[in-house]
């Protein structure tokens, strides 16, 4: 039995960041993690491995489609799938061991195993009961699955199985045109799979600014992804290693079937809280299974807190990290805080898509008068040189005050470009503030400045 100021359950981006900040602020901290490596879903089977595969296949695509135009001749590279997998595993290993190093550096104890909370102030791992003043639940999420579509992680897979497929499928059916479906769909399309995405709604990426979503779909279709929209998938069966899907076209009610070598179920994730003993403790959950917390991440049970995918809000690693830092600061007597209005969202396809703040649809619904500054990457010299002229930057600003309300980017390095707008929004900036900030030439970031200029007297290169 050992006593801590804080025990964090779960070593994903929410949990490990919370632990590190709490240790930096002088707390005695332990983290319980049952996986063999630290980093949670993000580092082991999510963000990081998928980015490795996106990078590898984007490089392949560049070699196939742009190298010759730049005078880089020779045969295009082939795909050695096991070596690509080994590269991905090495990237995972470098990152997870990096967290283990940070734990040592910050004197954080890693309690290996799966945690249960028998009573407030106690965390049980195997036969050991550890005590702590504060307990933080940072147990993340798991694939939500779909009734009638039995996942076997071989033929019908979640994102976890898709990352370790033993061979590249000739035909891949993806259920759900959300972030996971489109990122992994891009990977396999570039590896030569025929990719079909079935989406329940009439548009891809629900919640995204509609103009960006439409352009995104057009660009992905050009890259070879086939979309069947308004398709409610009802079930799947597997015979002889091949899957058959049944779906209903919502407009007509027509029942359809399609078959594929592999089916990826990417229909969302749900909080992962099984085994913690929350029912017995009386911790309040929402109807969606999220742990209910107040503005300070406290549950209804004294001394038990929760952050990240296990609570409400977007299921994003960086949202969890920010909550982890804020909560560690609160527990150390400071005033931690997360500004949910400036959390960016990024889809790491090529081109990338990045958004922050409100969409045009949200502003219209709210009756908020706004103006739009738009700039195409075709007008950006650097993008043209790099075969990256597809896409645009769109900045939405208050019609009367010019204050930036949101930004939506589809284009090269969108996931990096979005952050100058996040910072501007944190400072309550007007579009003119961005427009009057000198941006180095030639960079992609000039497209952001041009969109800001377009909110005023006009962009220069449009
Ligand atoms: P999602 O919620 O982004 O998309 C799921 C899609 O599946 C929706 O478009 C939904 O309409 C569709 N769908 C649901 N049921 C269906 C059915 N029966 N038939 C057809 N379509 C159906 O979920 P996801 O892509 O699984 O991602 C899960 C979570 O992980 C999300 O919160 C996402 O933000 C997060 N994530 C983020 C990143 C990133 O930030 N780059 C990457 C991966 C995952």
Tab-separated table of C-alpha atoms and ligand atoms in Angstrom:
chain	number	residue	atom	x	y	z
A	1	UNK	CA	0.000	0.000	0.000
A	2	UNK	CA	1.542	3.302	-1.076
A	3	UNK	CA	0.160	6.824	-0.754
A	4	UNK	CA	0.222	9.455	-3.494
A	5	UNK	CA	-1.075	12.975	-3.937
A	6	UNK	CA	-2.424	11.912	-7.314
A	7	UNK	CA	-3.080	8.641	-9.117
A	8	UNK	CA	-3.924	9.001	-12.795
A	9	UNK	CA	-5.655	6.045	-14.445
A	10	UNK	CA	-4.614	5.788	-18.087
A	11	UNK	CA	-1.384	6.889	-19.784
A	12	UNK	CA	-2.790	8.360	-22.977
A	13	UNK	CA	-2.223	12.021	-23.926
A	14	UNK	CA	-4.697	13.187	-21.264
A	15	UNK	CA	-3.313	11.042	-18.461
A	16	UNK	CA	0.424	11.255	-19.079
A	17	UNK	CA	0.352	15.021	-19.626
A	18	UNK	CA	-1.708	15.499	-16.449
A	19	UNK	CA	0.811	13.378	-14.533
A	20	UNK	CA	3.847	15.258	-15.847
A	21	UNK	CA	2.389	18.705	-15.087
A	22	UNK	CA	1.254	17.572	-11.613
A	23	UNK	CA	4.759	16.220	-10.884
A	24	UNK	CA	6.306	19.479	-12.136
A	25	UNK	CA	4.044	21.320	-9.699
A	26	UNK	CA	5.333	19.246	-6.773
A	27	UNK	CA	2.751	16.467	-6.409
A	28	UNK	CA	3.707	12.840	-5.740
A	29	UNK	CA	2.222	11.089	-8.761
A	30	UNK	CA	1.565	7.553	-9.993
A	31	UNK	CA	-0.023	6.472	-13.270
A	32	UNK	CA	-1.797	3.135	-13.708
A	33	UNK	CA	-1.536	1.710	-17.215
A	34	UNK	CA	-2.360	-1.823	-18.297
A	35	UNK	CA	-0.855	-1.746	-21.791
A	36	UNK	CA	2.747	-2.891	-22.200
A	37	UNK	CA	3.720	0.596	-23.360
A	38	UNK	CA	2.722	4.130	-22.376
A	39	UNK	CA	0.911	6.619	-24.644
A	40	UNK	CA	-2.587	5.132	-24.846
A	41	UNK	CA	-4.584	4.812	-28.039
A	42	UNK	CA	-2.913	7.866	-29.599
A	43	UNK	CA	0.666	6.600	-29.523
A	44	UNK	CA	0.017	2.860	-29.786
A	45	UNK	CA	-2.913	2.380	-32.181
A	46	UNK	CA	-4.148	5.832	-33.223
A	47	UNK	CA	-2.702	9.203	-34.143
A	48	UNK	CA	0.963	8.247	-34.324
A	49	UNK	CA	0.914	4.950	-36.283
A	50	UNK	CA	-1.678	6.342	-38.708
A	51	UNK	CA	0.509	9.403	-39.304
A	52	UNK	CA	3.482	7.162	-40.073
A	53	UNK	CA	1.428	5.315	-42.709
A	54	UNK	CA	0.046	8.591	-44.063
A	55	UNK	CA	3.601	9.930	-44.423
A	56	UNK	CA	4.910	6.772	-46.093
A	57	UNK	CA	2.051	6.555	-48.584
A	58	UNK	CA	2.095	10.297	-49.280
A	59	UNK	CA	5.777	9.914	-50.174
A	60	UNK	CA	4.844	7.032	-52.486
A	61	UNK	CA	2.171	9.169	-54.117
A	62	UNK	CA	4.668	12.002	-54.651
A	63	UNK	CA	7.158	9.589	-56.206
A	64	UNK	CA	4.498	8.239	-58.557
A	65	UNK	CA	2.915	11.554	-59.535
A	66	UNK	CA	5.317	14.478	-59.186
A	67	UNK	CA	8.908	13.236	-59.211
A	68	UNK	CA	9.128	12.878	-63.001
A	69	UNK	CA	7.739	16.397	-63.487
A	70	UNK	CA	10.616	17.734	-61.383
A	71	UNK	CA	13.195	15.816	-63.400
A	72	UNK	CA	13.581	13.077	-60.820
A	73	UNK	CA	13.682	10.033	-63.048
A	74	UNK	CA	13.884	6.316	-62.467
A	75	UNK	CA	11.367	3.637	-61.603
A	76	UNK	CA	8.724	4.613	-59.037
A	77	UNK	CA	9.237	2.741	-55.742
A	78	UNK	CA	7.182	-0.365	-54.985
A	79	UNK	CA	5.588	-1.163	-51.634
A	80	UNK	CA	7.249	-3.502	-49.157
A	81	UNK	CA	4.326	-3.740	-46.703
A	82	UNK	CA	6.181	-5.584	-43.880
A	83	UNK	CA	8.951	-2.953	-43.960
A	84	UNK	CA	6.395	-0.151	-43.941
A	85	UNK	CA	4.808	-1.826	-40.899
A	86	UNK	CA	8.227	-2.100	-39.236
A	87	UNK	CA	8.842	1.632	-39.863
A	88	UNK	CA	5.451	2.395	-38.280
A	89	UNK	CA	6.239	0.152	-35.284
A	90	UNK	CA	9.611	1.849	-34.852
A	91	UNK	CA	7.882	5.266	-34.793
A	92	UNK	CA	5.493	3.943	-32.116
A	93	UNK	CA	8.423	2.578	-30.106
A	94	UNK	CA	10.369	5.849	-30.215
A	95	UNK	CA	7.324	7.743	-28.942
A	96	UNK	CA	6.209	5.329	-26.218
A	97	UNK	CA	9.729	4.952	-24.796
A	98	UNK	CA	9.938	8.743	-24.875
A	99	UNK	CA	7.022	8.895	-22.432
A	100	UNK	CA	8.687	6.280	-20.200
A	101	UNK	CA	11.793	8.525	-20.144
A	102	UNK	CA	9.647	11.552	-19.201
A	103	UNK	CA	8.068	9.550	-16.359
A	104	UNK	CA	11.527	8.738	-14.960
A	105	UNK	CA	12.671	12.319	-15.379
A	106	UNK	CA	9.637	13.600	-13.472
A	107	UNK	CA	9.768	10.813	-10.825
A	108	UNK	CA	6.336	9.471	-11.783
A	109	UNK	CA	5.637	5.879	-10.720
A	110	UNK	CA	4.175	3.634	-13.414
A	111	UNK	CA	1.886	1.068	-11.748
A	112	UNK	CA	1.491	-1.656	-14.393
A	113	UNK	CA	-1.951	-3.233	-14.610
A	114	UNK	CA	-5.635	-2.380	-14.888
A	115	UNK	CA	-7.120	-0.144	-12.228
A	116	UNK	CA	-10.286	-0.395	-10.240
A	117	UNK	CA	-11.569	2.209	-7.762
A	118	UNK	CA	-12.988	0.249	-4.792
A	119	UNK	CA	-13.667	3.444	-2.799
A	120	UNK	CA	-12.861	7.161	-3.014
A	121	UNK	CA	-9.150	7.650	-2.364
A	122	UNK	CA	-8.266	4.054	-3.312
A	123	UNK	CA	-7.018	2.489	-6.537
A	124	UNK	CA	-6.732	-1.286	-6.734
A	125	UNK	CA	-4.343	-2.882	-9.230
A	126	UNK	CA	-4.235	-6.680	-9.091
A	127	UNK	CA	-4.021	-7.397	-5.307
A	128	UNK	CA	-2.480	-4.050	-4.339
A	129	UNK	CA	-4.482	-1.111	-3.069
A	130	UNK	CA	-2.833	2.289	-3.512
A	131	UNK	CA	-4.157	5.423	-1.865
A	132	UNK	CA	-4.278	8.963	-3.201
A	133	UNK	CA	-5.794	12.322	-2.294
A	134	UNK	CA	-6.906	12.774	-5.911
A	135	UNK	CA	-7.797	10.201	-8.574
A	136	UNK	CA	-7.989	11.226	-12.235
A	137	UNK	CA	-9.771	8.951	-14.696
A	138	UNK	CA	-8.149	9.355	-18.118
A	139	UNK	CA	-9.151	6.017	-19.606
A	140	UNK	CA	-10.002	7.321	-23.090
A	141	UNK	CA	-12.291	5.645	-25.581
A	142	UNK	CA	-12.784	2.514	-27.674
A	143	UNK	CA	-14.355	1.935	-31.111
A	144	UNK	CA	-18.138	2.159	-30.790
A	145	UNK	CA	-18.831	-0.609	-33.313
A	146	UNK	CA	-22.061	-1.148	-35.190
A	147	UNK	CA	-24.869	-3.623	-34.421
A	148	UNK	CA	-24.888	-6.476	-36.936
A	149	UNK	CA	-21.295	-5.829	-38.021
A	150	UNK	CA	-19.167	-8.248	-35.964
A	151	UNK	CA	-15.548	-7.077	-35.733
A	152	UNK	CA	-12.985	-9.901	-35.918
A	153	UNK	CA	-9.974	-7.569	-36.536
A	154	UNK	CA	-9.065	-9.709	-39.561
A	155	UNK	CA	-11.750	-9.236	-42.221
A	156	UNK	CA	-13.952	-6.744	-40.378
A	157	UNK	CA	-11.626	-4.400	-38.558
A	158	UNK	CA	-11.586	-1.262	-36.437
A	159	UNK	CA	-8.803	1.286	-36.870
A	160	UNK	CA	-6.679	-0.918	-34.586
A	161	UNK	CA	-6.889	-3.910	-36.934
A	162	UNK	CA	-6.537	-1.734	-40.037
A	163	UNK	CA	-3.105	-0.603	-38.848
A	164	UNK	CA	-1.812	-4.178	-38.696
A	165	UNK	CA	-3.469	-5.876	-41.686
A	166	UNK	CA	-1.230	-8.676	-42.926
A	167	UNK	CA	-1.774	-7.687	-46.540
A	168	UNK	CA	-3.049	-4.703	-48.462
A	169	UNK	CA	-6.705	-5.394	-49.380
A	170	UNK	CA	-7.640	-5.246	-53.060
A	171	UNK	CA	-11.071	-3.964	-52.075
A	172	UNK	CA	-11.656	-2.050	-48.862
A	173	UNK	CA	-15.125	-0.947	-47.712
A	174	UNK	CA	-15.193	1.717	-45.031
A	175	UNK	CA	-18.261	2.394	-42.897
A	176	UNK	CA	-18.274	6.045	-41.861
A	177	UNK	CA	-16.844	9.114	-43.647
A	178	UNK	CA	-15.452	10.629	-40.445
A	179	UNK	CA	-11.840	11.326	-39.577
A	180	UNK	CA	-10.713	7.705	-39.175
A	181	UNK	CA	-12.454	6.506	-42.351
A	182	UNK	CA	-10.941	9.237	-44.503
A	183	UNK	CA	-7.403	9.113	-43.086
A	184	UNK	CA	-7.133	5.330	-43.376
A	185	UNK	CA	-9.070	5.373	-46.659
A	186	UNK	CA	-6.379	7.703	-48.043
A	187	UNK	CA	-3.613	5.389	-46.855
A	188	UNK	CA	-5.056	2.307	-48.542
A	189	UNK	CA	-6.129	4.130	-51.720
A	190	UNK	CA	-2.510	5.263	-52.138
A	191	UNK	CA	-1.372	1.667	-51.558
A	192	UNK	CA	-3.588	0.525	-54.427
A	193	UNK	CA	-6.772	-0.643	-52.660
A	194	UNK	CA	-10.128	0.113	-54.297
A	195	UNK	CA	-11.731	2.091	-51.474
A	196	UNK	CA	-15.491	2.610	-51.062
A	197	UNK	CA	-16.754	4.763	-48.204
A	198	UNK	CA	-20.346	4.280	-47.047
A	199	UNK	CA	-21.715	7.195	-45.047
A	200	UNK	CA	-25.084	7.443	-43.308
A	201	UNK	CA	-25.395	11.209	-43.775
A	202	UNK	CA	-25.590	13.082	-47.083
A	203	UNK	CA	-22.179	14.676	-46.593
A	204	UNK	CA	-18.769	13.569	-45.379
A	205	UNK	CA	-17.180	14.750	-42.105
A	206	UNK	CA	-20.298	15.749	-40.153
A	207	UNK	CA	-20.065	19.127	-38.442
A	208	UNK	CA	-17.379	20.445	-40.764
A	209	UNK	CA	-17.916	23.731	-42.645
A	210	UNK	CA	-20.053	22.560	-45.596
A	211	UNK	CA	-18.039	24.355	-48.303
A	212	UNK	CA	-14.837	22.724	-47.051
A	213	UNK	CA	-16.537	19.315	-46.776
A	214	UNK	CA	-17.798	19.531	-50.386
A	215	UNK	CA	-14.348	20.445	-51.715
A	216	UNK	CA	-12.731	17.774	-49.560
A	217	UNK	CA	-15.039	15.113	-50.971
A	218	UNK	CA	-14.312	16.230	-54.546
A	219	UNK	CA	-10.540	16.087	-53.942
A	220	UNK	CA	-10.724	12.642	-52.292
A	221	UNK	CA	-12.911	11.339	-55.144
A	222	UNK	CA	-10.229	12.505	-57.610
A	223	UNK	CA	-7.718	10.512	-55.552
A	224	UNK	CA	-9.790	7.383	-56.171
A	225	UNK	CA	-12.087	7.106	-53.134
A	226	UNK	CA	-15.675	6.192	-54.016
A	227	UNK	CA	-18.417	7.604	-51.787
A	228	UNK	CA	-21.881	6.183	-51.232
A	229	UNK	CA	-23.695	8.807	-49.173
A	230	UNK	CA	-27.036	8.432	-47.408
A	231	UNK	CA	-26.205	4.761	-46.890
A	232	UNK	CA	-27.210	3.206	-43.574
A	233	UNK	CA	-25.152	0.050	-43.109
A	234	UNK	CA	-27.317	-2.638	-41.497
A	235	UNK	CA	-25.088	-5.664	-41.218
A	236	UNK	CA	-22.163	-7.690	-42.468
A	237	UNK	CA	-21.284	-11.338	-42.864
A	238	UNK	CA	-17.985	-13.051	-43.575
A	239	UNK	CA	-17.582	-16.147	-45.758
A	240	UNK	CA	-14.296	-17.547	-47.095
A	241	UNK	CA	-12.413	-14.526	-45.785
A	242	UNK	CA	-14.582	-12.033	-47.691
A	243	UNK	CA	-17.183	-9.716	-46.231
A	244	UNK	CA	-20.618	-8.850	-47.574
A	245	UNK	CA	-22.244	-5.660	-46.354
A	246	UNK	CA	-25.924	-4.810	-46.497
A	247	UNK	CA	-27.018	-1.196	-46.463
A	248	UNK	CA	-30.160	0.832	-47.081
A	249	UNK	CA	-30.139	3.915	-49.264
A	250	UNK	CA	-32.022	6.321	-47.042
A	251	UNK	CA	-33.559	8.349	-49.884
A	252	UNK	CA	-35.269	5.423	-51.620
A	253	UNK	CA	-35.265	2.766	-48.912
A	254	UNK	CA	-33.586	0.420	-51.412
A	255	UNK	CA	-31.598	-2.438	-49.846
A	256	UNK	CA	-28.162	-2.950	-51.373
A	257	UNK	CA	-25.232	-5.272	-50.822
A	258	UNK	CA	-21.553	-4.983	-51.562
A	259	UNK	CA	-18.602	-7.236	-50.900
A	260	UNK	CA	-15.007	-6.461	-50.018
A	261	UNK	CA	-11.823	-8.168	-48.828
A	262	UNK	CA	-11.740	-5.980	-45.762
A	263	UNK	CA	-14.311	-3.806	-43.991
A	264	UNK	CA	-13.209	-0.954	-41.740
A	265	UNK	CA	-15.793	0.081	-39.155
A	266	UNK	CA	-15.185	3.783	-38.466
A	267	UNK	CA	-18.504	4.868	-36.998
A	268	UNK	CA	-17.219	6.693	-33.941
A	269	UNK	CA	-15.799	5.925	-30.525
A	270	UNK	CA	-17.305	5.671	-27.034
A	271	UNK	CA	-15.847	6.306	-23.566
A	272	UNK	CA	-13.878	3.374	-22.166
A	273	UNK	CA	-14.726	3.032	-18.473
A	274	UNK	CA	-15.364	-0.711	-18.107
A	275	UNK	CA	-13.839	-2.375	-15.064
A	276	UNK	CA	-13.285	0.808	-13.055
A	277	UNK	CA	-16.228	0.097	-10.766
A	278	UNK	CA	-17.952	3.413	-11.462
A	279	UNK	CA	-21.452	1.975	-10.965
A	280	UNK	CA	-20.700	0.720	-7.481
A	281	UNK	CA	-19.121	4.077	-6.603
A	282	UNK	CA	-22.166	5.939	-7.907
A	283	UNK	CA	-20.236	8.093	-10.423
A	284	UNK	CA	-22.749	9.872	-12.656
A	285	UNK	CA	-22.561	9.001	-16.380
A	286	UNK	CA	-24.366	10.718	-19.258
A	287	UNK	CA	-26.758	8.676	-21.445
A	288	UNK	CA	-23.816	8.343	-23.895
A	289	UNK	CA	-21.641	6.772	-21.210
A	290	UNK	CA	-19.493	9.850	-20.649
A	291	UNK	CA	-18.372	10.618	-17.093
A	292	UNK	CA	-20.174	13.783	-16.021
A	293	UNK	CA	-17.844	16.464	-14.620
A	294	UNK	CA	-18.156	20.078	-13.531
A	295	UNK	CA	-16.086	22.952	-14.949
A	296	UNK	CA	-13.150	21.802	-12.767
A	297	UNK	CA	-13.241	18.177	-14.077
A	298	UNK	CA	-14.668	16.932	-10.739
A	299	UNK	CA	-17.143	14.047	-10.818
A	300	UNK	CA	-19.989	13.864	-8.310
A	301	UNK	CA	-17.735	11.760	-6.028
A	302	UNK	CA	-15.304	13.696	-3.828
A	303	UNK	CA	-11.660	13.337	-4.941
A	304	UNK	CA	-12.447	11.648	-8.292
A	305	UNK	CA	-11.889	13.619	-11.485
A	306	UNK	CA	-12.057	12.788	-15.193
A	307	UNK	CA	-10.638	14.216	-18.447
A	308	UNK	CA	-10.270	13.444	-22.168
A	309	UNK	CA	-12.354	11.069	-24.288
A	310	UNK	CA	-14.046	9.678	-21.157
A	311	UNK	CA	-15.892	12.988	-20.628
A	312	UNK	CA	-17.910	15.264	-22.930
A	313	UNK	CA	-16.368	17.180	-25.838
A	314	UNK	CA	-14.422	16.362	-28.992
A	315	UNK	CA	-12.413	13.127	-28.804
A	316	UNK	CA	-9.065	14.694	-29.617
A	317	UNK	CA	-5.658	14.011	-28.089
A	318	UNK	CA	-4.858	17.715	-27.759
A	319	UNK	CA	-8.191	18.457	-26.036
A	320	UNK	CA	-7.327	15.706	-23.507
A	321	UNK	CA	-3.796	17.110	-23.055
A	322	UNK	CA	-5.091	20.593	-22.350
A	323	UNK	CA	-7.592	19.231	-19.845
A	324	UNK	CA	-4.759	17.244	-18.224
A	325	UNK	CA	-2.666	20.380	-17.754
A	326	UNK	CA	-5.626	22.435	-16.529
A	327	UNK	CA	-6.638	19.778	-13.994
A	328	UNK	CA	-3.078	19.305	-12.697
A	329	UNK	CA	-2.920	23.051	-12.139
A	330	UNK	CA	-6.298	23.049	-10.357
A	331	UNK	CA	-5.176	20.175	-8.095
A	332	UNK	CA	-2.000	22.110	-7.285
A	333	UNK	CA	-4.069	25.121	-6.213
A	334	UNK	CA	-3.704	27.096	-9.441
A	335	UNK	CA	-6.366	28.228	-11.894
A	336	UNK	CA	-6.182	25.819	-14.846
A	337	UNK	CA	-8.541	26.535	-17.712
A	338	UNK	CA	-9.279	25.294	-21.245
A	339	UNK	CA	-10.715	27.575	-23.926
A	340	UNK	CA	-12.964	25.177	-25.835
A	341	UNK	CA	-13.682	27.849	-28.478
A	342	UNK	CA	-10.161	27.642	-29.905
A	343	UNK	CA	-9.497	23.903	-30.063
A	344	UNK	CA	-8.383	23.063	-33.610
A	345	UNK	CA	-9.455	19.946	-35.489
A	346	UNK	CA	-7.195	18.452	-38.164
A	347	UNK	CA	-7.604	15.671	-40.701
A	348	UNK	CA	-4.196	14.469	-41.874
A	349	UNK	CA	-5.032	13.575	-45.447
A	350	UNK	CA	-3.329	15.198	-48.454
A	351	UNK	CA	-4.286	17.959	-48.601
A	352	UNK	CA	-4.848	18.379	-44.886
A	353	UNK	CA	-8.023	19.885	-43.502
A	354	UNK	CA	-7.934	22.085	-40.406
A	355	UNK	CA	-10.631	24.017	-38.629
A	356	UNK	CA	-11.058	26.191	-35.563
A	357	UNK	CA	-14.008	28.107	-34.172
A	358	UNK	CA	-17.382	28.445	-35.812
A	359	UNK	CA	-18.529	27.269	-39.222
A	360	UNK	CA	-20.640	29.343	-41.609
A	361	UNK	CA	-23.579	27.055	-40.834
A	362	UNK	CA	-23.258	27.691	-37.087
A	363	UNK	CA	-23.044	31.467	-37.595
A	364	UNK	CA	-26.099	31.429	-39.863
A	365	UNK	CA	-28.097	29.402	-37.338
A	366	UNK	CA	-27.080	31.802	-34.570
A	367	UNK	CA	-28.053	34.800	-36.740
A	368	UNK	CA	-24.539	36.204	-36.286
A	369	UNK	CA	-23.627	38.734	-39.023
A	370	UNK	CA	-20.255	37.723	-40.462
A	371	UNK	CA	-17.987	38.256	-43.439
A	372	UNK	CA	-15.848	35.762	-45.321
A	373	UNK	CA	-12.240	36.161	-46.427
A	374	UNK	CA	-11.215	33.392	-48.803
A	375	UNK	CA	-7.925	32.717	-50.572
A	376	UNK	CA	-7.059	29.845	-52.890
A	377	UNK	CA	-3.702	28.084	-52.642
A	378	UNK	CA	-3.520	28.478	-56.457
A	379	UNK	CA	-2.548	32.091	-55.720
A	380	UNK	CA	0.268	31.019	-53.383
A	381	UNK	CA	3.676	30.785	-55.075
A	382	UNK	CA	5.092	28.173	-52.708
A	383	UNK	CA	2.047	25.918	-53.072
A	384	UNK	CA	2.268	26.117	-56.867
A	385	UNK	CA	5.957	25.170	-56.781
A	386	UNK	CA	5.158	22.178	-54.561
A	387	UNK	CA	2.195	20.784	-56.570
A	388	UNK	CA	-0.010	21.811	-53.639
A	389	UNK	CA	-2.311	24.422	-55.187
A	390	UNK	CA	-5.505	22.554	-54.293
A	391	UNK	CA	-7.651	24.045	-51.544
A	392	UNK	CA	-8.173	27.367	-49.822
A	393	UNK	CA	-8.135	29.297	-46.566
A	394	UNK	CA	-11.400	30.722	-45.336
A	395	UNK	CA	-11.579	33.122	-42.422
A	396	UNK	CA	-14.913	34.102	-40.868
A	397	UNK	CA	-14.960	37.423	-39.044
A	398	UNK	CA	-17.616	39.456	-37.250
A	399	UNK	CA	-19.199	41.806	-39.776
A	400	UNK	CA	-19.157	44.809	-37.451
A	401	UNK	CA	-16.002	44.339	-35.354
A	402	UNK	CA	-13.791	42.219	-37.698
A	403	UNK	CA	-13.065	39.845	-34.770
A	404	UNK	CA	-12.123	36.372	-36.053
A	405	UNK	CA	-14.902	33.851	-35.343
A	406	UNK	CA	-13.570	30.803	-37.149
A	407	UNK	CA	-11.212	29.540	-39.828
A	408	UNK	CA	-11.331	26.584	-42.166
A	409	UNK	CA	-8.388	25.476	-44.258
A	410	UNK	CA	-8.052	22.753	-46.840
A	411	UNK	CA	-4.595	22.690	-48.318
A	412	UNK	CA	-0.902	21.998	-47.736
A	413	UNK	CA	0.191	21.990	-44.080
A	414	UNK	CA	-3.287	23.136	-43.025
A	415	UNK	CA	-2.760	21.414	-39.661
A	416	UNK	CA	0.173	23.719	-38.943
A	417	UNK	CA	-1.229	26.874	-40.538
A	418	UNK	CA	-4.364	26.782	-38.382
A	419	UNK	CA	-2.384	27.609	-35.251
A	420	UNK	CA	-1.614	31.219	-36.055
A	421	UNK	CA	-5.368	31.680	-36.274
A	422	UNK	CA	-5.869	29.844	-32.955
A	423	UNK	CA	-3.358	32.193	-31.322
A	424	UNK	CA	-5.021	35.202	-32.940
A	425	UNK	CA	-8.404	34.044	-31.618
A	426	UNK	CA	-6.951	33.511	-28.116
A	427	UNK	CA	-5.897	37.169	-28.201
A	428	UNK	CA	-9.306	38.263	-29.513
A	429	UNK	CA	-7.694	39.452	-32.744
A	430	UNK	CA	-9.439	41.028	-35.705
A	431	UNK	CA	-8.795	39.739	-39.226
A	432	UNK	CA	-6.948	43.013	-39.807
A	433	UNK	CA	-4.437	42.085	-37.076
A	434	UNK	CA	-3.474	39.001	-39.100
A	435	UNK	CA	-3.541	40.961	-42.346
A	436	UNK	CA	-1.117	43.566	-40.970
A	437	UNK	CA	1.319	40.940	-39.641
A	438	UNK	CA	4.294	40.450	-41.968
A	439	UNK	CA	4.398	36.848	-43.260
A	440	UNK	CA	7.602	35.459	-44.785
A	441	UNK	CA	7.646	34.974	-48.538
A	442	UNK	CA	7.399	32.405	-49.998
A	443	UNK	CA	5.471	30.367	-47.419
A	444	UNK	CA	2.097	28.638	-47.288
A	445	UNK	CA	1.246	30.946	-44.390
A	446	UNK	CA	0.907	33.841	-46.824
A	447	UNK	CA	-2.394	32.235	-47.863
A	448	UNK	CA	-3.666	32.783	-44.305
A	449	UNK	CA	-2.656	36.414	-44.451
A	450	UNK	CA	-4.293	36.806	-47.859
A	451	UNK	CA	-7.555	35.351	-46.506
A	452	UNK	CA	-7.342	37.879	-43.670
A	453	UNK	CA	-6.742	40.645	-46.230
A	454	UNK	CA	-9.820	39.374	-48.098
A	455	UNK	CA	-11.888	40.166	-44.968
A	456	UNK	CA	-10.941	43.809	-45.550
A	457	UNK	CA	-9.934	45.678	-48.718
A	458	UNK	CA	-9.069	42.507	-50.596
A	459	UNK	CA	-6.355	39.906	-51.110
A	460	UNK	CA	-3.368	40.935	-53.252
A	461	UNK	CA	-2.812	37.772	-55.293
A	462	UNK	CA	-6.454	36.884	-56.007
B	1	LIG	P1	-16.622	10.138	-36.578
B	1	LIG	O1	-17.655	10.436	-35.560
B	1	LIG	O2	-15.642	11.181	-36.987
B	1	LIG	O3	-17.333	9.613	-37.916
B	1	LIG	C1	-18.210	8.496	-37.925
B	1	LIG	C2	-19.050	8.529	-39.184
B	1	LIG	O4	-19.748	7.294	-39.302
B	1	LIG	C3	-20.098	9.634	-39.178
B	1	LIG	O5	-19.962	10.390	-40.356
B	1	LIG	C4	-21.431	8.861	-39.110
B	1	LIG	O6	-22.481	9.537	-39.759
B	1	LIG	C5	-21.058	7.558	-39.802
B	1	LIG	N1	-21.943	6.423	-39.478
B	1	LIG	C6	-22.397	6.063	-38.254
B	1	LIG	N2	-23.178	4.959	-38.336
B	1	LIG	C7	-23.238	4.600	-39.648
B	1	LIG	C8	-23.887	3.546	-40.374
B	1	LIG	N3	-24.644	2.620	-39.769
B	1	LIG	N4	-23.722	3.486	-41.720
B	1	LIG	C9	-22.958	4.410	-42.349
B	1	LIG	N5	-22.321	5.420	-41.707
B	1	LIG	C10	-22.430	5.514	-40.370
B	1	LIG	O7	-15.876	8.830	-35.999
B	1	LIG	P2	-14.484	8.143	-36.344
B	1	LIG	O8	-13.976	8.550	-37.687
B	1	LIG	O9	-14.693	6.704	-36.039
B	1	LIG	O10	-13.519	8.784	-35.271
B	1	LIG	C11	-13.749	8.542	-33.878
B	1	LIG	C12	-13.194	9.659	-33.048
B	1	LIG	O11	-11.786	9.683	-33.113
B	1	LIG	C13	-13.703	11.007	-33.494
B	1	LIG	O12	-14.107	11.741	-32.364
B	1	LIG	C14	-12.503	11.640	-34.131
B	1	LIG	O13	-12.486	13.049	-33.976
B	1	LIG	C15	-11.336	10.975	-33.418
B	1	LIG	N6	-10.186	10.938	-34.325
B	1	LIG	C16	-9.535	12.102	-34.614
B	1	LIG	C17	-8.499	12.105	-35.507
B	1	LIG	C18	-7.814	13.403	-35.815
B	1	LIG	O14	-7.992	14.343	-35.067
B	1	LIG	N7	-7.071	13.502	-36.906
B	1	LIG	C19	-8.099	10.934	-36.145
B	1	LIG	C20	-8.782	9.776	-35.841
B	1	LIG	C21	-9.837	9.785	-34.928
